[in-house]
Amino acid sequence: MSATPERLAKVNRGQFETAGVAGTIRRGADEAEDARLATELLQDPKNLQEHAYVVETIVSRLQDVATLTLPDGPQIMKNPQVQHLYTPIAGQLNGDNTVLALAERLHPTPALGGKPVDGAMATIRTIEQHPRGLFAGPIGVVKPDGDGEMIVGIRSMWLKQQTATLFAGAGILADSDVQAEFEETGLKMTPMMNLLKEQDK
């Protein structure tokens, strides 16, 4: 199961959609606090850099196969527990590119595989204590003509018999605050934890 906010790629008759989703802050207790936090996120250097890495990577991986359209800067995406920096990216594909072909170009995103990807993945393999398995892999639907939609299976839950394992991550940069990143992962797991609580009633 996944509570992902991230679309990896959607393709429909030569048109594609994807998005950069990176940079996170909690939701406010009321509208005023929520708006203040969103403004803080839009001005935070660490989160803006994290977001820029993701958008730059998407653009560099797709610019030779598509005409890209994207806004000048990030917007705010609001989920029940957190707010994200969000940049929608869309356009017209050149030639017969399928959703699987785009997924292959885009996976792993910097949120999953770091930047630069080769060095980051080597570090991830060294420090992560458990194999990722299905966590963060592309999940989706592919039609016979190659159109379809893939999501990023991040913020996910693996159920096996009576055991539930929850996965979430945070964007770690040189100036990350360890405690803040840890608390962020807890917020991201909240939808799945709530689901488990409902099943336990």
PDB file of C-alpha atoms in Angstrom:
ATOM      1  CA  MET A   1       0.000   0.000   0.000  1.00  0.00           C
ATOM      2  CA  SER A   2       1.197   3.506  -0.668  1.00  0.00           C
ATOM      3  CA  ALA A   3       0.215   6.979   0.490  1.00  0.00           C
ATOM      4  CA  THR A   4       2.372   8.667  -2.111  1.00  0.00           C
ATOM      5  CA  PRO A   5       1.943  12.293  -3.195  1.00  0.00           C
ATOM      6  CA  GLU A   6       4.242  11.718  -6.177  1.00  0.00           C
ATOM      7  CA  ARG A   7       3.384  10.915  -9.775  1.00  0.00           C
ATOM      8  CA  LEU A   8       6.365   9.528 -11.648  1.00  0.00           C
ATOM      9  CA  ALA A   9       4.825   9.859 -15.123  1.00  0.00           C
ATOM     10  CA  LYS A  10       1.489   9.906 -16.910  1.00  0.00           C
ATOM     11  CA  VAL A  11       1.277   9.492 -20.692  1.00  0.00           C
ATOM     12  CA  ASN A  12      -1.868   9.943 -22.776  1.00  0.00           C
ATOM     13  CA  ARG A  13      -1.769  10.195 -26.586  1.00  0.00           C
ATOM     14  CA  GLY A  14       1.632  11.809 -26.707  1.00  0.00           C
ATOM     15  CA  GLN A  15       1.022  14.171 -23.807  1.00  0.00           C
ATOM     16  CA  PHE A  16       2.839  13.569 -20.542  1.00  0.00           C
ATOM     17  CA  GLU A  17       2.649  14.826 -16.972  1.00  0.00           C
ATOM     18  CA  THR A  18       5.030  14.505 -14.059  1.00  0.00           C
ATOM     19  CA  ALA A  19       5.986  16.716 -11.108  1.00  0.00           C
ATOM     20  CA  GLY A  20       8.786  17.678  -8.807  1.00  0.00           C
ATOM     21  CA  VAL A  21       7.680  17.086  -5.207  1.00  0.00           C
ATOM     22  CA  ALA A  22      10.373  17.812  -2.624  1.00  0.00           C
ATOM     23  CA  GLY A  23      10.610  20.083   0.389  1.00  0.00           C
ATOM     24  CA  THR A  24       8.266  19.502   3.305  1.00  0.00           C
ATOM     25  CA  ILE A  25       6.767  21.261   6.317  1.00  0.00           C
ATOM     26  CA  ARG A  26       3.932  20.334   8.648  1.00  0.00           C
ATOM     27  CA  ARG A  27       0.352  21.623   8.396  1.00  0.00           C
ATOM     28  CA  GLY A  28      -0.828  24.381  10.703  1.00  0.00           C
ATOM     29  CA  ALA A  29      -3.428  24.111  13.431  1.00  0.00           C
ATOM     30  CA  ASP A  30      -5.526  26.806  11.692  1.00  0.00           C
ATOM     31  CA  GLU A  31      -5.561  28.660   8.357  1.00  0.00           C
ATOM     32  CA  ALA A  32      -3.301  31.451   9.566  1.00  0.00           C
ATOM     33  CA  GLU A  33      -0.614  29.093  10.859  1.00  0.00           C
ATOM     34  CA  ASP A  34      -0.961  26.940   7.757  1.00  0.00           C
ATOM     35  CA  ALA A  35      -0.351  29.958   5.517  1.00  0.00           C
ATOM     36  CA  ARG A  36       2.606  31.085   7.647  1.00  0.00           C
ATOM     37  CA  LEU A  37       4.189  27.641   7.402  1.00  0.00           C
ATOM     38  CA  ALA A  38       3.648  27.559   3.628  1.00  0.00           C
ATOM     39  CA  THR A  39       5.390  30.926   3.292  1.00  0.00           C
ATOM     40  CA  GLU A  40       8.230  29.658   5.492  1.00  0.00           C
ATOM     41  CA  LEU A  41       8.601  26.617   3.233  1.00  0.00           C
ATOM     42  CA  LEU A  42       8.657  28.771   0.087  1.00  0.00           C
ATOM     43  CA  GLN A  43      11.504  30.823   1.579  1.00  0.00           C
ATOM     44  CA  ASP A  44      13.560  28.071   3.235  1.00  0.00           C
ATOM     45  CA  PRO A  45      16.972  27.668   1.528  1.00  0.00           C
ATOM     46  CA  LYS A  46      17.408  23.973   2.389  1.00  0.00           C
ATOM     47  CA  ASN A  47      13.978  22.970   1.094  1.00  0.00           C
ATOM     48  CA  LEU A  48      14.306  25.164  -2.002  1.00  0.00           C
ATOM     49  CA  GLN A  49      17.649  23.524  -2.812  1.00  0.00           C
ATOM     50  CA  GLU A  50      16.203  20.041  -2.288  1.00  0.00           C
ATOM     51  CA  HIS A  51      13.313  20.924  -4.601  1.00  0.00           C
ATOM     52  CA  ALA A  52      15.594  22.433  -7.224  1.00  0.00           C
ATOM     53  CA  TYR A  53      17.656  19.221  -7.359  1.00  0.00           C
ATOM     54  CA  VAL A  54      14.516  17.228  -8.174  1.00  0.00           C
ATOM     55  CA  VAL A  55      13.191  19.632 -10.827  1.00  0.00           C
ATOM     56  CA  GLU A  56      16.594  20.031 -12.492  1.00  0.00           C
ATOM     57  CA  THR A  57      16.999  16.253 -12.665  1.00  0.00           C
ATOM     58  CA  ILE A  58      13.556  15.702 -14.210  1.00  0.00           C
ATOM     59  CA  VAL A  59      14.208  18.393 -16.819  1.00  0.00           C
ATOM     60  CA  SER A  60      17.645  17.022 -17.701  1.00  0.00           C
ATOM     61  CA  ARG A  61      16.319  13.471 -18.078  1.00  0.00           C
ATOM     62  CA  LEU A  62      13.359  14.409 -20.283  1.00  0.00           C
ATOM     63  CA  GLN A  63      14.450  17.429 -22.315  1.00  0.00           C
ATOM     64  CA  ASP A  64      15.679  15.330 -25.245  1.00  0.00           C
ATOM     65  CA  VAL A  65      12.413  13.362 -25.568  1.00  0.00           C
ATOM     66  CA  ALA A  66       9.802  16.036 -24.887  1.00  0.00           C
ATOM     67  CA  THR A  67       8.869  19.685 -25.106  1.00  0.00           C
ATOM     68  CA  LEU A  68       8.602  20.702 -21.457  1.00  0.00           C
ATOM     69  CA  THR A  69       6.257  23.179 -19.800  1.00  0.00           C
ATOM     70  CA  LEU A  70       6.743  24.178 -16.160  1.00  0.00           C
ATOM     71  CA  PRO A  71       6.231  27.231 -13.946  1.00  0.00           C
ATOM     72  CA  ASP A  72       9.063  29.548 -12.943  1.00  0.00           C
ATOM     73  CA  GLY A  73       9.026  28.389  -9.332  1.00  0.00           C
ATOM     74  CA  PRO A  74       7.435  25.904  -6.948  1.00  0.00           C
ATOM     75  CA  GLN A  75       3.877  25.967  -5.705  1.00  0.00           C
ATOM     76  CA  ILE A  76       2.472  24.515  -2.487  1.00  0.00           C
ATOM     77  CA  MET A  77       0.836  21.066  -2.401  1.00  0.00           C
ATOM     78  CA  LYS A  78      -1.197  20.483   0.745  1.00  0.00           C
ATOM     79  CA  ASN A  79      -1.768  16.987   2.127  1.00  0.00           C
ATOM     80  CA  PRO A  80      -3.601  16.345   5.411  1.00  0.00           C
ATOM     81  CA  GLN A  81      -0.380  16.022   7.449  1.00  0.00           C
ATOM     82  CA  VAL A  82       2.238  17.980   5.472  1.00  0.00           C
ATOM     83  CA  GLN A  83       2.791  20.639   2.817  1.00  0.00           C
ATOM     84  CA  HIS A  84       5.230  20.195  -0.056  1.00  0.00           C
ATOM     85  CA  LEU A  85       6.993  22.315  -2.587  1.00  0.00           C
ATOM     86  CA  TYR A  86       5.484  21.217  -5.910  1.00  0.00           C
ATOM     87  CA  THR A  87       6.364  21.944  -9.529  1.00  0.00           C
ATOM     88  CA  PRO A  88       4.073  20.413 -12.196  1.00  0.00           C
ATOM     89  CA  ILE A  89       5.908  19.484 -15.395  1.00  0.00           C
ATOM     90  CA  ALA A  90       4.050  18.586 -18.589  1.00  0.00           C
ATOM     91  CA  GLY A  91       4.504  18.601 -22.326  1.00  0.00           C
ATOM     92  CA  GLN A  92       4.421  16.905 -25.693  1.00  0.00           C
ATOM     93  CA  LEU A  93       6.513  13.795 -26.251  1.00  0.00           C
ATOM     94  CA  ASN A  94       8.723  13.448 -29.305  1.00  0.00           C
ATOM     95  CA  GLY A  95       8.136  10.127 -31.055  1.00  0.00           C
ATOM     96  CA  ASP A  96       6.697   6.969 -29.572  1.00  0.00           C
ATOM     97  CA  ASN A  97       7.675   7.241 -25.933  1.00  0.00           C
ATOM     98  CA  THR A  98       5.697   5.050 -23.559  1.00  0.00           C
ATOM     99  CA  VAL A  99       5.015   5.552 -19.875  1.00  0.00           C
ATOM    100  CA  LEU A 100       7.473   2.733 -19.149  1.00  0.00           C
ATOM    101  CA  ALA A 101      10.178   4.495 -21.153  1.00  0.00           C
ATOM    102  CA  LEU A 102       9.653   7.663 -19.121  1.00  0.00           C
ATOM    103  CA  ALA A 103       9.625   5.707 -15.865  1.00  0.00           C
ATOM    104  CA  GLU A 104      12.951   4.160 -16.805  1.00  0.00           C
ATOM    105  CA  ARG A 105      14.408   7.616 -17.430  1.00  0.00           C
ATOM    106  CA  LEU A 106      13.047   9.130 -14.213  1.00  0.00           C
ATOM    107  CA  HIS A 107      13.616   6.345 -11.678  1.00  0.00           C
ATOM    108  CA  PRO A 108      15.204   6.714  -9.204  1.00  0.00           C
ATOM    109  CA  THR A 109      14.364  10.347  -8.625  1.00  0.00           C
ATOM    110  CA  PRO A 110      16.779  12.359  -6.452  1.00  0.00           C
ATOM    111  CA  ALA A 111      14.343  11.875  -3.566  1.00  0.00           C
ATOM    112  CA  LEU A 112      15.070   8.146  -3.786  1.00  0.00           C
ATOM    113  CA  GLY A 113      18.481   7.851  -5.355  1.00  0.00           C
ATOM    114  CA  GLY A 114      20.225  11.074  -4.409  1.00  0.00           C
ATOM    115  CA  LYS A 115      22.360  13.344  -6.539  1.00  0.00           C
ATOM    116  CA  PRO A 116      24.709  12.524  -8.191  1.00  0.00           C
ATOM    117  CA  VAL A 117      22.940   9.207  -8.435  1.00  0.00           C
ATOM    118  CA  ASP A 118      25.915   6.826  -8.722  1.00  0.00           C
ATOM    119  CA  GLY A 119      27.715   8.128  -5.653  1.00  0.00           C
ATOM    120  CA  ALA A 120      24.513   8.511  -3.669  1.00  0.00           C
ATOM    121  CA  MET A 121      23.312   4.982  -4.440  1.00  0.00           C
ATOM    122  CA  ALA A 122      26.680   3.561  -3.371  1.00  0.00           C
ATOM    123  CA  THR A 123      26.350   5.423  -0.065  1.00  0.00           C
ATOM    124  CA  ILE A 124      22.746   4.278   0.373  1.00  0.00           C
ATOM    125  CA  ARG A 125      23.763   0.643  -0.110  1.00  0.00           C
ATOM    126  CA  THR A 126      26.438   1.107   2.555  1.00  0.00           C
ATOM    127  CA  ILE A 127      24.400   2.824   5.273  1.00  0.00           C
ATOM    128  CA  GLU A 128      20.827   1.535   4.899  1.00  0.00           C
ATOM    129  CA  GLN A 129      20.330  -1.385   7.262  1.00  0.00           C
ATOM    130  CA  HIS A 130      17.598  -3.207   5.330  1.00  0.00           C
ATOM    131  CA  PRO A 131      16.953  -3.835   1.636  1.00  0.00           C
ATOM    132  CA  ARG A 132      14.306  -1.528   0.200  1.00  0.00           C
ATOM    133  CA  GLY A 133      12.381  -4.295  -1.522  1.00  0.00           C
ATOM    134  CA  LEU A 134       9.318  -2.753  -3.156  1.00  0.00           C
ATOM    135  CA  PHE A 135       9.712   0.526  -1.255  1.00  0.00           C
ATOM    136  CA  ALA A 136       9.899   3.501  -3.621  1.00  0.00           C
ATOM    137  CA  GLY A 137       9.679   1.436  -6.794  1.00  0.00           C
ATOM    138  CA  PRO A 138       7.425   2.594  -9.658  1.00  0.00           C
ATOM    139  CA  ILE A 139       3.852   1.299  -9.407  1.00  0.00           C
ATOM    140  CA  GLY A 140       1.142   1.831 -11.967  1.00  0.00           C
ATOM    141  CA  VAL A 141      -0.931   0.865 -14.966  1.00  0.00           C
ATOM    142  CA  VAL A 142       0.311   0.422 -18.535  1.00  0.00           C
ATOM    143  CA  LYS A 143      -2.158   0.177 -21.410  1.00  0.00           C
ATOM    144  CA  PRO A 144      -1.477  -1.965 -24.502  1.00  0.00           C
ATOM    145  CA  ASP A 145      -0.607   1.175 -26.521  1.00  0.00           C
ATOM    146  CA  GLY A 146       2.047   2.250 -23.990  1.00  0.00           C
ATOM    147  CA  ASP A 147      -0.003   4.988 -22.354  1.00  0.00           C
ATOM    148  CA  GLY A 148      -0.599   4.821 -18.626  1.00  0.00           C
ATOM    149  CA  GLU A 149       0.396   6.223 -15.274  1.00  0.00           C
ATOM    150  CA  MET A 150       3.140   5.349 -12.799  1.00  0.00           C
ATOM    151  CA  ILE A 151       3.476   6.620  -9.237  1.00  0.00           C
ATOM    152  CA  VAL A 152       6.450   6.626  -6.894  1.00  0.00           C
ATOM    153  CA  GLY A 153       5.781   3.960  -4.271  1.00  0.00           C
ATOM    154  CA  ILE A 154       7.194   6.086  -1.476  1.00  0.00           C
ATOM    155  CA  ARG A 155       5.508   6.398   1.925  1.00  0.00           C
ATOM    156  CA  SER A 156       4.387   2.844   1.748  1.00  0.00           C
ATOM    157  CA  MET A 157       3.312  -0.072   3.884  1.00  0.00           C
ATOM    158  CA  TRP A 158       4.189  -3.719   3.342  1.00  0.00           C
ATOM    159  CA  LEU A 159       1.727  -6.196   4.851  1.00  0.00           C
ATOM    160  CA  LYS A 160       2.711  -9.797   5.381  1.00  0.00           C
ATOM    161  CA  GLN A 161       0.423 -11.964   7.478  1.00  0.00           C
ATOM    162  CA  GLN A 162       0.104 -10.092  10.794  1.00  0.00           C
ATOM    163  CA  THR A 163       3.116  -7.808  10.317  1.00  0.00           C
ATOM    164  CA  ALA A 164       3.012  -4.289   8.865  1.00  0.00           C
ATOM    165  CA  THR A 165       6.250  -2.526   7.922  1.00  0.00           C
ATOM    166  CA  LEU A 166       6.018   1.199   7.207  1.00  0.00           C
ATOM    167  CA  PHE A 167       8.449   3.151   5.019  1.00  0.00           C
ATOM    168  CA  ALA A 168       9.048   6.880   4.630  1.00  0.00           C
ATOM    169  CA  GLY A 169      12.039   9.056   3.972  1.00  0.00           C
ATOM    170  CA  ALA A 170      13.316  12.609   4.075  1.00  0.00           C
ATOM    171  CA  GLY A 171      15.513  14.704   1.826  1.00  0.00           C
ATOM    172  CA  ILE A 172      18.919  14.797   3.506  1.00  0.00           C
ATOM    173  CA  LEU A 173      21.213  17.654   2.518  1.00  0.00           C
ATOM    174  CA  ALA A 174      24.415  18.903   4.104  1.00  0.00           C
ATOM    175  CA  ASP A 175      22.541  21.426   6.259  1.00  0.00           C
ATOM    176  CA  SER A 176      19.660  19.128   7.263  1.00  0.00           C
ATOM    177  CA  ASP A 177      18.513  19.176  10.887  1.00  0.00           C
ATOM    178  CA  VAL A 178      18.502  15.544  12.025  1.00  0.00           C
ATOM    179  CA  GLN A 179      15.653  15.892  14.523  1.00  0.00           C
ATOM    180  CA  ALA A 180      13.489  17.809  12.059  1.00  0.00           C
ATOM    181  CA  GLU A 181      14.060  15.176   9.363  1.00  0.00           C
ATOM    182  CA  PHE A 182      13.177  12.392  11.824  1.00  0.00           C
ATOM    183  CA  GLU A 183       9.954  14.153  12.827  1.00  0.00           C
ATOM    184  CA  GLU A 184       9.109  14.654   9.146  1.00  0.00           C
ATOM    185  CA  THR A 185       9.204  10.910   8.509  1.00  0.00           C
ATOM    186  CA  GLY A 186       6.741  10.419  11.365  1.00  0.00           C
ATOM    187  CA  LEU A 187       4.321  12.883   9.796  1.00  0.00           C
ATOM    188  CA  LYS A 188       4.630  11.120   6.465  1.00  0.00           C
ATOM    189  CA  MET A 189       3.751   7.771   8.065  1.00  0.00           C
ATOM    190  CA  THR A 190       0.625   9.148   9.753  1.00  0.00           C
ATOM    191  CA  PRO A 191      -1.918   8.108   7.042  1.00  0.00           C
ATOM    192  CA  MET A 192      -0.748   4.499   7.186  1.00  0.00           C
ATOM    193  CA  MET A 193      -0.609   4.496  10.994  1.00  0.00           C
ATOM    194  CA  ASN A 194      -4.174   5.821  11.091  1.00  0.00           C
ATOM    195  CA  LEU A 195      -5.253   3.049   8.747  1.00  0.00           C
ATOM    196  CA  LEU A 196      -3.741   0.445  11.066  1.00  0.00           C
ATOM    197  CA  LYS A 197      -5.478   2.021  14.060  1.00  0.00           C
ATOM    198  CA  GLU A 198      -8.810   1.820  12.222  1.00  0.00           C
ATOM    199  CA  GLN A 199      -8.268  -1.874  11.524  1.00  0.00           C
ATOM    200  CA  ASP A 200      -7.444  -2.475  15.192  1.00  0.00           C
ATOM    201  CA  LYS A 201     -10.822  -1.239  16.445  1.00  0.00           C
TER     202      LYS A 201
END
